[in-house]
PDB file of C-alpha atoms and ligand atoms in Angstrom:
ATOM      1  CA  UNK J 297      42.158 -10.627  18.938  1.00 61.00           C
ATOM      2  CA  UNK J 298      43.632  -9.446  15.645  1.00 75.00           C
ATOM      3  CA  UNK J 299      39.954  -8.198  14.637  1.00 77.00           C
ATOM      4  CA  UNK J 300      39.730  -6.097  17.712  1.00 93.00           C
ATOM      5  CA  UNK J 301      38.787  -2.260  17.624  1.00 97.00           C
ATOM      6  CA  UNK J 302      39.478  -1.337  21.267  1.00 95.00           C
ATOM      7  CA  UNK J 303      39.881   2.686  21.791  1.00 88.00           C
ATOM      8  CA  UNK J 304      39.032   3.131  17.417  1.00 98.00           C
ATOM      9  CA  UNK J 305      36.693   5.411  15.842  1.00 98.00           C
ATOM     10  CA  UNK J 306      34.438   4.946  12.956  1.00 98.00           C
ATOM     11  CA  UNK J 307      32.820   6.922  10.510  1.00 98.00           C
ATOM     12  CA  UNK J 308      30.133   5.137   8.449  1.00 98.00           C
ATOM     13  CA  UNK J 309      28.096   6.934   5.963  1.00 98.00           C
ATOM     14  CA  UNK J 310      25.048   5.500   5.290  1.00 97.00           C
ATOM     15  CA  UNK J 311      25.152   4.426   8.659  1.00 97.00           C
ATOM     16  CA  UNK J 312      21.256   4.379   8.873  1.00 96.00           C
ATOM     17  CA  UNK J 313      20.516   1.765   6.619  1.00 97.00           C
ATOM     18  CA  UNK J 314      21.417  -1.445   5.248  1.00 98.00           C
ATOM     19  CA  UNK J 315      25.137  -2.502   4.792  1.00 98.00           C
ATOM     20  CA  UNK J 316      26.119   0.522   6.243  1.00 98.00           C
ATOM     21  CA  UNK J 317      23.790  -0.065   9.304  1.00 97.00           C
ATOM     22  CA  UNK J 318      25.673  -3.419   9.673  1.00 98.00           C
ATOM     23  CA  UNK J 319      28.887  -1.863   9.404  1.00 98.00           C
ATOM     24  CA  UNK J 320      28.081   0.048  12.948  1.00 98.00           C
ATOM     25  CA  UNK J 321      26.645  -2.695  14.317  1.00 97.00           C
ATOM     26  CA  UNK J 322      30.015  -4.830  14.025  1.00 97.00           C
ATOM     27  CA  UNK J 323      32.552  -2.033  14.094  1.00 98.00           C
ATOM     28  CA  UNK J 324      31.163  -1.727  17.712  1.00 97.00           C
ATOM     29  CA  UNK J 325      30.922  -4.970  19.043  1.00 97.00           C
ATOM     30  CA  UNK J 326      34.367  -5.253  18.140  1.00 97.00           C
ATOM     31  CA  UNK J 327      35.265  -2.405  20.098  1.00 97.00           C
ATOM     32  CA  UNK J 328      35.032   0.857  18.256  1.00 98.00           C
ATOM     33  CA  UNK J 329      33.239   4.073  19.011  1.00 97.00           C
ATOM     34  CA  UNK J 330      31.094   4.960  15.339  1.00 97.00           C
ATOM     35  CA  UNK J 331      29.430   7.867  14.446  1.00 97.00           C
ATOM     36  CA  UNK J 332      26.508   7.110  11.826  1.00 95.00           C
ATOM     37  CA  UNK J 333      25.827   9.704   9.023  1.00 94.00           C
ATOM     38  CA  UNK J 334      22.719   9.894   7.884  1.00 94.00           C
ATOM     39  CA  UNK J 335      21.084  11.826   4.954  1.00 94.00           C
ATOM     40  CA  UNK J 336      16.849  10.906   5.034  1.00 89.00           C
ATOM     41  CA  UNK J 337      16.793   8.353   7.840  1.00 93.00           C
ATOM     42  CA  UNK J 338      17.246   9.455  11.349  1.00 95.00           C
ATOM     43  CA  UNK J 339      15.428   7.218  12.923  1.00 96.00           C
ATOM     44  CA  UNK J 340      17.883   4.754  11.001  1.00 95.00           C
ATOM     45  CA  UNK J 341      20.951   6.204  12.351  1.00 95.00           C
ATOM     46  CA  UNK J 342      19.451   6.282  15.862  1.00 96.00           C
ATOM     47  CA  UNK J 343      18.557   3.104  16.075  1.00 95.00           C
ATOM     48  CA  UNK J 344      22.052   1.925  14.451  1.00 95.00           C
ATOM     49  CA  UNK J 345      23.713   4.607  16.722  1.00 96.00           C
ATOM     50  CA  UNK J 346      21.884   3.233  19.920  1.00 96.00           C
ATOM     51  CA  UNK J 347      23.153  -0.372  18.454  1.00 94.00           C
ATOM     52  CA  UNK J 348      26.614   0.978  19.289  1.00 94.00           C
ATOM     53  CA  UNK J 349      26.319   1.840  22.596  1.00 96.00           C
ATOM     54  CA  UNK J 350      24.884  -1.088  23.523  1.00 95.00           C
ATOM     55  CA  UNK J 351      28.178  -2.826  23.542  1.00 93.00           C
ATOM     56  CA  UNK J 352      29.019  -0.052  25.856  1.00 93.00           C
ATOM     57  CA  UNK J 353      30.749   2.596  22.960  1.00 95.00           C
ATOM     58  CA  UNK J 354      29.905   5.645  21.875  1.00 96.00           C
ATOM     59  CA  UNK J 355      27.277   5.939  19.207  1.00 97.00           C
ATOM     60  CA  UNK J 356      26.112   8.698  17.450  1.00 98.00           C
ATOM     61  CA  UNK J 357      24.110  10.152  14.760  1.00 98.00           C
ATOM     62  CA  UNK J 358      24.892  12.910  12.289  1.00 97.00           C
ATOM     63  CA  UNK J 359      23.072  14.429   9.536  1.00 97.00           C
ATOM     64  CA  UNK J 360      25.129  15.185   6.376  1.00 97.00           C
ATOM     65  CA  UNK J 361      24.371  15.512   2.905  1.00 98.00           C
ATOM     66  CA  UNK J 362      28.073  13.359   2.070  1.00 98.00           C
ATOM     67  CA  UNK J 363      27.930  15.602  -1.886  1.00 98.00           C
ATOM     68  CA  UNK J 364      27.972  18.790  -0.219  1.00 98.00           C
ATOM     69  CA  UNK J 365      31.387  19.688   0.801  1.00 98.00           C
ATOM     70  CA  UNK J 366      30.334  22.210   3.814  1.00 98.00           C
ATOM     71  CA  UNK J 367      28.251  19.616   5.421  1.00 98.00           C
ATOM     72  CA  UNK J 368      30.954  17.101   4.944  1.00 98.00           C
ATOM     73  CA  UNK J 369      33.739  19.240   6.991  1.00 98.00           C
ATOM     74  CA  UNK J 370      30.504  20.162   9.457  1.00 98.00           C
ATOM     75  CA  UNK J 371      30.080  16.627  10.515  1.00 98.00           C
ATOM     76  CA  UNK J 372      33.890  15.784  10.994  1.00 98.00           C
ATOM     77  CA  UNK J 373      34.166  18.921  12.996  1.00 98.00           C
ATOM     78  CA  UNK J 374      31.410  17.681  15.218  1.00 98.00           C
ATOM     79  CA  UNK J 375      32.358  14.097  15.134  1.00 98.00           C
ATOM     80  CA  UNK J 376      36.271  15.172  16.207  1.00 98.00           C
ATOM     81  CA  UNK J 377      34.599  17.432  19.112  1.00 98.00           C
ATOM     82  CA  UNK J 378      32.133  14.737  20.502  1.00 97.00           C
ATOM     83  CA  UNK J 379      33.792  11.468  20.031  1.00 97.00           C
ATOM     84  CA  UNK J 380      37.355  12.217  18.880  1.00 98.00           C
ATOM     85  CA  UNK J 381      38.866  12.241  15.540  1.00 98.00           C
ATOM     86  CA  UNK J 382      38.036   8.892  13.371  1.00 98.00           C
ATOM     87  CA  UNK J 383      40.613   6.749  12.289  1.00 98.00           C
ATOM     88  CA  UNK J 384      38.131   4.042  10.540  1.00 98.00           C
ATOM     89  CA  UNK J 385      36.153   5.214   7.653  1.00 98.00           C
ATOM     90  CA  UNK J 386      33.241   3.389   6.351  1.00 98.00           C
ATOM     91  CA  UNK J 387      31.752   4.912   2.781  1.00 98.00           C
ATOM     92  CA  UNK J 388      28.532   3.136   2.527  1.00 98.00           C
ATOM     93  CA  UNK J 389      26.115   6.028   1.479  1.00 98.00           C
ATOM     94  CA  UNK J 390      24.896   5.805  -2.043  1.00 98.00           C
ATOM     95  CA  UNK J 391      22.112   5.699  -4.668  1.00 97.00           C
ATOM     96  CA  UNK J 392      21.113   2.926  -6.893  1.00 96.00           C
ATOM     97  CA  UNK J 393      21.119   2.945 -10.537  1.00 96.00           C
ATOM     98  CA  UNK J 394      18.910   4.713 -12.007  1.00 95.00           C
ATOM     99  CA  UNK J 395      17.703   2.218 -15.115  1.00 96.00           C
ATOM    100  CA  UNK J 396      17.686   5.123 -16.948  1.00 97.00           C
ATOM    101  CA  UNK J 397      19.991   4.851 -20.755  1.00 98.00           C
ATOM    102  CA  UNK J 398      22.281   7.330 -21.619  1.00 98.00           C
ATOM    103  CA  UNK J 399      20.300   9.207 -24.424  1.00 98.00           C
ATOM    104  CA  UNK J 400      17.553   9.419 -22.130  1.00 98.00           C
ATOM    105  CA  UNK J 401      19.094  11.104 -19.267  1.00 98.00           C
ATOM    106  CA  UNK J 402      19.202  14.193 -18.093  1.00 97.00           C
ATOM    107  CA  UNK J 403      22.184  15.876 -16.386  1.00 98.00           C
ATOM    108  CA  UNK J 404      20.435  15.930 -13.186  1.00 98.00           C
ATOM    109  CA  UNK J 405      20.069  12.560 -12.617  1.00 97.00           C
ATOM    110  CA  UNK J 406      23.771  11.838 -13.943  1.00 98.00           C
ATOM    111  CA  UNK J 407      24.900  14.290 -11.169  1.00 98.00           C
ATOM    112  CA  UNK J 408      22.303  12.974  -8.651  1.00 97.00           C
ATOM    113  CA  UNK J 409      24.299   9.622  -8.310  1.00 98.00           C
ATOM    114  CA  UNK J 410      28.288  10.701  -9.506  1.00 98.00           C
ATOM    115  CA  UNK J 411      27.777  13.194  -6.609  1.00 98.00           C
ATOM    116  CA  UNK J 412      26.745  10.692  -3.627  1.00 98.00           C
ATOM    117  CA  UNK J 413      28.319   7.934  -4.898  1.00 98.00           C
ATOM    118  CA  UNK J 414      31.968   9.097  -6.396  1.00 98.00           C
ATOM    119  CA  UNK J 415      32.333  12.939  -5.218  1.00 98.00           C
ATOM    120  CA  UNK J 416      30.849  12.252  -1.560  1.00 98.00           C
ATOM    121  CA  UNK J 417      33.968   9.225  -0.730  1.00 98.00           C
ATOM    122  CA  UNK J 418      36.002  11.972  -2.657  1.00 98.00           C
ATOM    123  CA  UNK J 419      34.321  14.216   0.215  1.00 98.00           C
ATOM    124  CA  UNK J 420      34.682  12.380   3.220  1.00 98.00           C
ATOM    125  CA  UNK J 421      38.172  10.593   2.405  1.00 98.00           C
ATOM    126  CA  UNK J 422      40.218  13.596   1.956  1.00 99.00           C
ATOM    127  CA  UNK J 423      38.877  15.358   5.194  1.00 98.00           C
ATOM    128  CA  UNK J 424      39.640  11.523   6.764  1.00 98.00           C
ATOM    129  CA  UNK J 425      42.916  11.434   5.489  1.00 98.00           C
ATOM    130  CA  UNK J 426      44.058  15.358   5.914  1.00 98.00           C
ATOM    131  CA  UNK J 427      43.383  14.769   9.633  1.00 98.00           C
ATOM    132  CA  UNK J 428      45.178  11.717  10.245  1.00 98.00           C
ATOM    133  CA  UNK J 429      48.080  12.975   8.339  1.00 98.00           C
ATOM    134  CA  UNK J 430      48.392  16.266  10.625  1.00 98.00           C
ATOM    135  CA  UNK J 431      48.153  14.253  13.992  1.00 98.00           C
ATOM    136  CA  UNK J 432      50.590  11.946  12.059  1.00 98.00           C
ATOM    137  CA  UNK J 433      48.317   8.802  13.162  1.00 98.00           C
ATOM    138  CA  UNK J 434      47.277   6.006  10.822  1.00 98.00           C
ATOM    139  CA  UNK J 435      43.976   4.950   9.752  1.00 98.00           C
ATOM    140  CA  UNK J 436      41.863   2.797   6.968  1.00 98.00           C
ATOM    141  CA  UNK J 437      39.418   4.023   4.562  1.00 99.00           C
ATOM    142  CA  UNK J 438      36.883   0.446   3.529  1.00 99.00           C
ATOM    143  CA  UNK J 439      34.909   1.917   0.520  1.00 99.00           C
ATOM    144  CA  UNK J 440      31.633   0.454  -0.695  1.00 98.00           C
ATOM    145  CA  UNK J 441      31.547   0.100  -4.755  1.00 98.00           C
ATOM    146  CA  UNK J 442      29.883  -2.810  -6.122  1.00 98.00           C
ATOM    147  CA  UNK J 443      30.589  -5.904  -8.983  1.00 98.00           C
ATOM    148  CA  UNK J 444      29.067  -2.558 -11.137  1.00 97.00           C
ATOM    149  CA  UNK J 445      32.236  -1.308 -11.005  1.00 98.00           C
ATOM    150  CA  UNK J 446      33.541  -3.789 -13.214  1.00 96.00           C
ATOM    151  CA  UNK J 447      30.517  -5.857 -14.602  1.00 95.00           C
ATOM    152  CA  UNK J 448      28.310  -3.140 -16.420  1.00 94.00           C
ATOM    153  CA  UNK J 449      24.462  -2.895 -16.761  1.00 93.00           C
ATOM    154  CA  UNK J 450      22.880  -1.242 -19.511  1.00 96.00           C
ATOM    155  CA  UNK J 451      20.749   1.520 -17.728  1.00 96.00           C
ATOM    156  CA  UNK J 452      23.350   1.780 -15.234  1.00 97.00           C
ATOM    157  CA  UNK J 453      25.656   4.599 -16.823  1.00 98.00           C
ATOM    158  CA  UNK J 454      25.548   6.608 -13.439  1.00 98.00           C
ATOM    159  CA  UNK J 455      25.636   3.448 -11.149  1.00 98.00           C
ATOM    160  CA  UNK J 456      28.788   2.242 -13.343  1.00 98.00           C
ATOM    161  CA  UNK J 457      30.385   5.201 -13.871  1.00 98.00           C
ATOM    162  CA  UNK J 458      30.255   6.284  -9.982  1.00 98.00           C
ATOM    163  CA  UNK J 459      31.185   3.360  -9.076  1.00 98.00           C
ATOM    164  CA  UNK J 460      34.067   2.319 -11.316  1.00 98.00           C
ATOM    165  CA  UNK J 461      35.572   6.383 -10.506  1.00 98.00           C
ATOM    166  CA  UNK J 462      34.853   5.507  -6.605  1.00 98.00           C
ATOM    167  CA  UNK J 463      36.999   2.059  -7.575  1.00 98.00           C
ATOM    168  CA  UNK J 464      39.573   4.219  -9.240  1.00 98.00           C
ATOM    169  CA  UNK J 465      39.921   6.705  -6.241  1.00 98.00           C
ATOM    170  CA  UNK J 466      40.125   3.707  -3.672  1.00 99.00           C
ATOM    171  CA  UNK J 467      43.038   2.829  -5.781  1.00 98.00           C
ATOM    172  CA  UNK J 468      44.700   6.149  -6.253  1.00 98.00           C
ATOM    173  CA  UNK J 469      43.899   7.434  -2.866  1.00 99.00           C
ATOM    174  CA  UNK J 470      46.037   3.799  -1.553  1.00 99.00           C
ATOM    175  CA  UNK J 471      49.124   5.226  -3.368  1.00 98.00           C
ATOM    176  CA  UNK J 472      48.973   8.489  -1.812  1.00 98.00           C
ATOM    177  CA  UNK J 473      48.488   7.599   1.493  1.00 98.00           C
ATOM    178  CA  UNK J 474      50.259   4.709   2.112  1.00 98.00           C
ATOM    179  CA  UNK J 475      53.328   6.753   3.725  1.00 98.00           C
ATOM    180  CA  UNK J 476      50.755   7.971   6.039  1.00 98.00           C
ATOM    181  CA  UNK J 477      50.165   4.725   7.174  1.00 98.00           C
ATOM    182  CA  UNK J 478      46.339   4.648   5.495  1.00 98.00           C
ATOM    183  CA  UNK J 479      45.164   1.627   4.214  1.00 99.00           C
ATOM    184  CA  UNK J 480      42.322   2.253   1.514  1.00 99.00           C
ATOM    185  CA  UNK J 481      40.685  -0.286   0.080  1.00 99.00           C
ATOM    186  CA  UNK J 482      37.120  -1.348  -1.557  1.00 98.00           C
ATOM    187  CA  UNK J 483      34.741  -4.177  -0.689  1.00 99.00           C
ATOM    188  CA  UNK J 484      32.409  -5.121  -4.116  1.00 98.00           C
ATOM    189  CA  UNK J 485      29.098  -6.286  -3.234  1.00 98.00           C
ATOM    190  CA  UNK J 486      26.457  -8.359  -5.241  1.00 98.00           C
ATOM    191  CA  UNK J 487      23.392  -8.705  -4.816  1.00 97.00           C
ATOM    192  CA  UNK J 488      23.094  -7.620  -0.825  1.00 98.00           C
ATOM    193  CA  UNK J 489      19.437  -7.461   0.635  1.00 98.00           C
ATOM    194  CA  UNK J 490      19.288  -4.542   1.940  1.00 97.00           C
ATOM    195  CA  UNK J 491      16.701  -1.653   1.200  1.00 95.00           C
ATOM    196  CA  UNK J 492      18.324  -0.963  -1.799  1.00 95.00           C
ATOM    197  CA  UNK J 493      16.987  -4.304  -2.779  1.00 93.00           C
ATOM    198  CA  UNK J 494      13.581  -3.137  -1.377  1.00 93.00           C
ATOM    199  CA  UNK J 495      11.631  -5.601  -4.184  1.00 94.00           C
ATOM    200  CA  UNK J 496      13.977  -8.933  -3.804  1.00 94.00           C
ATOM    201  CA  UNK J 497      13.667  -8.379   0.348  1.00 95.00           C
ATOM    202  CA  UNK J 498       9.897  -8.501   0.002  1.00 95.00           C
ATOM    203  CA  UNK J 499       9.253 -10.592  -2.766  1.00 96.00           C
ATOM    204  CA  UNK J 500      10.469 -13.848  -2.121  1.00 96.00           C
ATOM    205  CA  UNK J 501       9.562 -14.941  -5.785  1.00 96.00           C
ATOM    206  CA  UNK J 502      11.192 -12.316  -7.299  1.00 96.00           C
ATOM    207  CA  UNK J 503      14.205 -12.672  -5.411  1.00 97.00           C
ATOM    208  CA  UNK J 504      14.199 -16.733  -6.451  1.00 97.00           C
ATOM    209  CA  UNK J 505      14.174 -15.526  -9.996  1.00 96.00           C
ATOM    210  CA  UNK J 506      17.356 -13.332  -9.447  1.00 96.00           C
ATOM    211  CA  UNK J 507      19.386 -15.727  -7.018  1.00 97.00           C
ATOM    212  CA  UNK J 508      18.936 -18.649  -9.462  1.00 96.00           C
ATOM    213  CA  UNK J 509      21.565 -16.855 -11.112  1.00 94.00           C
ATOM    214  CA  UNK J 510      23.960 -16.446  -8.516  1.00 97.00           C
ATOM    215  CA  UNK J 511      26.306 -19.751  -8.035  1.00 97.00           C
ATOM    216  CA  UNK J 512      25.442 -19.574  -4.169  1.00 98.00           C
ATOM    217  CA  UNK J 513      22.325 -19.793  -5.045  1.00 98.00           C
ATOM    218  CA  UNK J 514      21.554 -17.066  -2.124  1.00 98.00           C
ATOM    219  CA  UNK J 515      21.479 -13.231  -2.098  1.00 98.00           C
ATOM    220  CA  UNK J 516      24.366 -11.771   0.577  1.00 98.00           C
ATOM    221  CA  UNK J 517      23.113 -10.411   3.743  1.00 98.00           C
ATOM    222  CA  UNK J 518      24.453  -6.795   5.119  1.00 98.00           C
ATOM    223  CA  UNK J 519      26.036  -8.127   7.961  1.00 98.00           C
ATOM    224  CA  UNK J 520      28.670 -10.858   6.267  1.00 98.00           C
ATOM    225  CA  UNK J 521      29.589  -7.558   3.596  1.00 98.00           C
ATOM    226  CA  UNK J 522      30.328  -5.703   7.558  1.00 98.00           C
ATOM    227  CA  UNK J 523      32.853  -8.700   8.631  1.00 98.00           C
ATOM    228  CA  UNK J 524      35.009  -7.950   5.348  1.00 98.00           C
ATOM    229  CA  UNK J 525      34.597  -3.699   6.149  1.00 98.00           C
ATOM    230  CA  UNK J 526      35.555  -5.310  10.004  1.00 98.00           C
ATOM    231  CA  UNK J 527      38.823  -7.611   8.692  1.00 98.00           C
ATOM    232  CA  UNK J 528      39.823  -4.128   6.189  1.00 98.00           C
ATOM    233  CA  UNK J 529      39.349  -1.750   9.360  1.00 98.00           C
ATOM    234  CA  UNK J 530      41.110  -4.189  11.838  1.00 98.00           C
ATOM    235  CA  UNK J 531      45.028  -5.070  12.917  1.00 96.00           C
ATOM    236  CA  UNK J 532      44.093  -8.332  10.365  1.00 96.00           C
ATOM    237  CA  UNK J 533      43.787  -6.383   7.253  1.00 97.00           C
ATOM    238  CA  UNK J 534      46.835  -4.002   8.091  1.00 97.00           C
ATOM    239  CA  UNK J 535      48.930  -4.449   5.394  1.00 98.00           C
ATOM    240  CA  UNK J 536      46.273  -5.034   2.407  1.00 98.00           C
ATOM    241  CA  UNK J 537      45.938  -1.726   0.795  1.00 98.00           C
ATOM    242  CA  UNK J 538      44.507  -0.855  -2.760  1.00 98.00           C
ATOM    243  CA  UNK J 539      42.653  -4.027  -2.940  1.00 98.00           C
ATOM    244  CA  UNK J 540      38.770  -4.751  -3.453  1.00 98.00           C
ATOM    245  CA  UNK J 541      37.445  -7.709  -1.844  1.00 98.00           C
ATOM    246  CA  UNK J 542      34.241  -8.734  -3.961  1.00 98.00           C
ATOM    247  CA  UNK J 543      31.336 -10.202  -2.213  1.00 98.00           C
ATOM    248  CA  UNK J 544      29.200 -11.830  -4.830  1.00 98.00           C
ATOM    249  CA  UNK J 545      28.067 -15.445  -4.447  1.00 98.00           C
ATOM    250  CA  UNK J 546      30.591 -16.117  -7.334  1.00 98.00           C
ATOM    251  CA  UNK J 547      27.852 -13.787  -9.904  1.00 97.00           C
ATOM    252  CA  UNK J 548      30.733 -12.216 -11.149  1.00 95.00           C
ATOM    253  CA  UNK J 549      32.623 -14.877 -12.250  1.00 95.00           C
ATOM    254  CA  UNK J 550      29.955 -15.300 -14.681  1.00 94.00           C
ATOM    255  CA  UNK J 551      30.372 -12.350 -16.852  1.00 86.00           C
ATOM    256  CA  UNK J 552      30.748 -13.410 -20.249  1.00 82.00           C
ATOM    257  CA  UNK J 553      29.169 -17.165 -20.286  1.00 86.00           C
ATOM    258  CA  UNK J 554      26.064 -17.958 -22.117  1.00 81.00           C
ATOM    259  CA  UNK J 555      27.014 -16.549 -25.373  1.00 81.00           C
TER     260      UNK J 555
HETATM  261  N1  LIG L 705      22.482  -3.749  -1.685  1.00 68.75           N
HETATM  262  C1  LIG L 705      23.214  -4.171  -2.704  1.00 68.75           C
HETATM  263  O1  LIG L 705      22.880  -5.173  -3.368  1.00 68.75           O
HETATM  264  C2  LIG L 705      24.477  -3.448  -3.085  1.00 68.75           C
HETATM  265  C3  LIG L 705      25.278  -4.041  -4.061  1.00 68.75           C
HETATM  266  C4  LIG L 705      26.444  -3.396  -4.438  1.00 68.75           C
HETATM  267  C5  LIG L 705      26.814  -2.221  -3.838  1.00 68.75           C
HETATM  268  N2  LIG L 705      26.020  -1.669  -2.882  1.00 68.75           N
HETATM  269  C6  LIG L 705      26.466  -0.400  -2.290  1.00 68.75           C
HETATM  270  O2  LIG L 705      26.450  -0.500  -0.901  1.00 68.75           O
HETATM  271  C7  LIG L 705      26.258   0.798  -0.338  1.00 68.75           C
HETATM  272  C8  LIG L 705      25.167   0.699   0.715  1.00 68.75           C
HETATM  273  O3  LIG L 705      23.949   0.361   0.072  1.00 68.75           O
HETATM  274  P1  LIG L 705      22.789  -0.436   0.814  1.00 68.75           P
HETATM  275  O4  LIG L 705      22.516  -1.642   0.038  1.00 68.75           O
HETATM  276  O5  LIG L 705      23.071  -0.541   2.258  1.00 68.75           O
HETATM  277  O6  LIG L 705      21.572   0.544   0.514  1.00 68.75           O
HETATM  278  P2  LIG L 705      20.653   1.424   1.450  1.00 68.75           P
HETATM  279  O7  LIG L 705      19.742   2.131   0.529  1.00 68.75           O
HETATM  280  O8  LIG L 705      20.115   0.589   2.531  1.00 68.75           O
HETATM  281  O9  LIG L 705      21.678   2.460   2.085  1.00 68.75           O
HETATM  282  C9  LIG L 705      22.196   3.539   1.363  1.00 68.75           C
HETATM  283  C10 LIG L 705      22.475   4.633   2.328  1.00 68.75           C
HETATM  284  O10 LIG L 705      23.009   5.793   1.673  1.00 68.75           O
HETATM  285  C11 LIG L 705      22.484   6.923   2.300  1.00 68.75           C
HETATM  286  N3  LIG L 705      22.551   8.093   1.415  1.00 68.75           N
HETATM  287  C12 LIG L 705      21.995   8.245   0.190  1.00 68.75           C
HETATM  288  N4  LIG L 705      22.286   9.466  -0.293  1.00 68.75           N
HETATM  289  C13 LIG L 705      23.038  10.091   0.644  1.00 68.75           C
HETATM  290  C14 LIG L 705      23.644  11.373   0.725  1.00 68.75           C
HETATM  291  N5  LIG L 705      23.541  12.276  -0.267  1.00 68.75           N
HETATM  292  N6  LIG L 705      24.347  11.675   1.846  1.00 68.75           N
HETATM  293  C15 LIG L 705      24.473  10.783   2.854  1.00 68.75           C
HETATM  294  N7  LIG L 705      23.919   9.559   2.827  1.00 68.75           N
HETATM  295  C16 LIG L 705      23.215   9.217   1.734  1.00 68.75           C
HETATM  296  C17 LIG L 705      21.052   6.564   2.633  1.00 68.75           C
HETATM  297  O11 LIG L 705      20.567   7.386   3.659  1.00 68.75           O
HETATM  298  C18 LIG L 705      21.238   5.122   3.070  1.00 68.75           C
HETATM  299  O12 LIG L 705      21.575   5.078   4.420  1.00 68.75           O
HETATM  300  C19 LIG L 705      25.901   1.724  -1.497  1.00 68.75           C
HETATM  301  O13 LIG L 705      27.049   2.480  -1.837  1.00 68.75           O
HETATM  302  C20 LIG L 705      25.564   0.758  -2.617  1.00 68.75           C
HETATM  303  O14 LIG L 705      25.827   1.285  -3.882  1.00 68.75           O
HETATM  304  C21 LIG L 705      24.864  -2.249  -2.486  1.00 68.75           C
END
């Protein structure tokens, strides 16, 4: 009973895909109402959305652009008036890297990936946690970085960067809202198979080439990185704050073997 979510409400971004997909999909079987925000894919979020209610919540589906700061504060506005004001948030919308190096990149695409993946949980967190604090009610903020964070990839300055700042503000964010009674923490994914992983989920041989060098020999599905967002969100994970869980196979615990 300590993972329950009776009477709580998420926000997942990214909610129409993938890990976030999974993340409303086991936020609401455990009892929690979600609302899924969704950039490109609304049939996504309506299918993930109509996942919720299914174990008899409320589900719904919101379309927000999580960089731009109006659309952000649109979506909690409409979130607070048609399923009450969240006290779970789930940051799972982001871009992949872009394999692009530094001296060949153009601002653009820096700012195309800092802004969805670091400025949009900046986004989303502080309207989160400015509500919570006025109706003096606690809450928990899971955000989704990545080993990236900490294990970089040449051709991932914008992945890393992102990333290791959205890290950063999990961290800082902890500090300042821990008298509020907000937990914020991060959960680092490996290699996940979600669509971000379009090319390992369809190619099977491709994907043997890249889990040979994961110790679990396996790529992690979206749905065992939702039970850790479930355990952060839940009375089980209430006094872990500041704290990144990484979910990796072990892959990470290679960096620096083999030379
Ligand atoms: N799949 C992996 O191997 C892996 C590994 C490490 C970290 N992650 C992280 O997990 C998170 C979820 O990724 P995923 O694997 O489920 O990928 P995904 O591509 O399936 O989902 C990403 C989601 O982000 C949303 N999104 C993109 N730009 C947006 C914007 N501007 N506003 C709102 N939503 C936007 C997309 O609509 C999509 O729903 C990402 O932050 C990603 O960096 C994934």
């Amino acid at each position: 009973m300590s993972h329950t979510l009776d009477n709580r409400i998420a926000l997942v971004t990214g909610g129409d895909s993938g890990i976030g997909a999974a993340c409303v999909a086991t936020l609401a079987a455990a009892g929690a109402h979600v609302a899924t925000i969704f950039y490109h894919d609304e049939k996504g979020a309506k299918d993930a959305a109509s996942a919720a209610r299914k174990h008899g919540r409320e589900g719904i589906a919101i379309q927000c652009d999580v960089g731009d700061e109006d659309a952000v504060e649109k979506a909690f506005d409409e979130v607070r008036d048609r399923i009450g004001m969240p006290d779970i948030l789930v940051n799972s919308a982001g871009l992949n890297m872009s394999g692009v190096k530094v001296t060949d990149m153009d601002l653009k695409q820096w700012e195309r990936v800092v802004r969805t993946d670091l400025t949009g949980t900046f986004l989303t967190s502080r309207r989160f946690a400015r509500d919570l604090r006025s109706a003096e009610k606690p809450g928990a903020i899971v955000n989704i970085t990545s080993i990236h964070a900490f294990a970089m990839r040449a051709g991932g300055a914008d992945y890393c960067a992102a990333k290791g700042g959205q890290q950063n503000l999990t961290e800082t964010m902890a500090l300042e809202l821990a008298d509020a009674k907000i937990t914020v923490n991060a959960i680092a994914p490996g290699m996940i198979l979600t669509p971000m992983n379009e090319e390992a989920v369809e190619d099977k041989d491709y994907r043997a080439s890249l889990t040979k060098n994961i110790p679990l020999l396996r790529a992690g599905r979206p749905e065992e990185v939702a039970e850790v967002a479930l355990f952060l969100a839940s009375p089980a994970g209430s006094y872990i704050t500041g704290t990144t869980i990484t979910i990796d196979g072990g892959l990470s615990l290679l960096v620096g073997q083999g030379a």
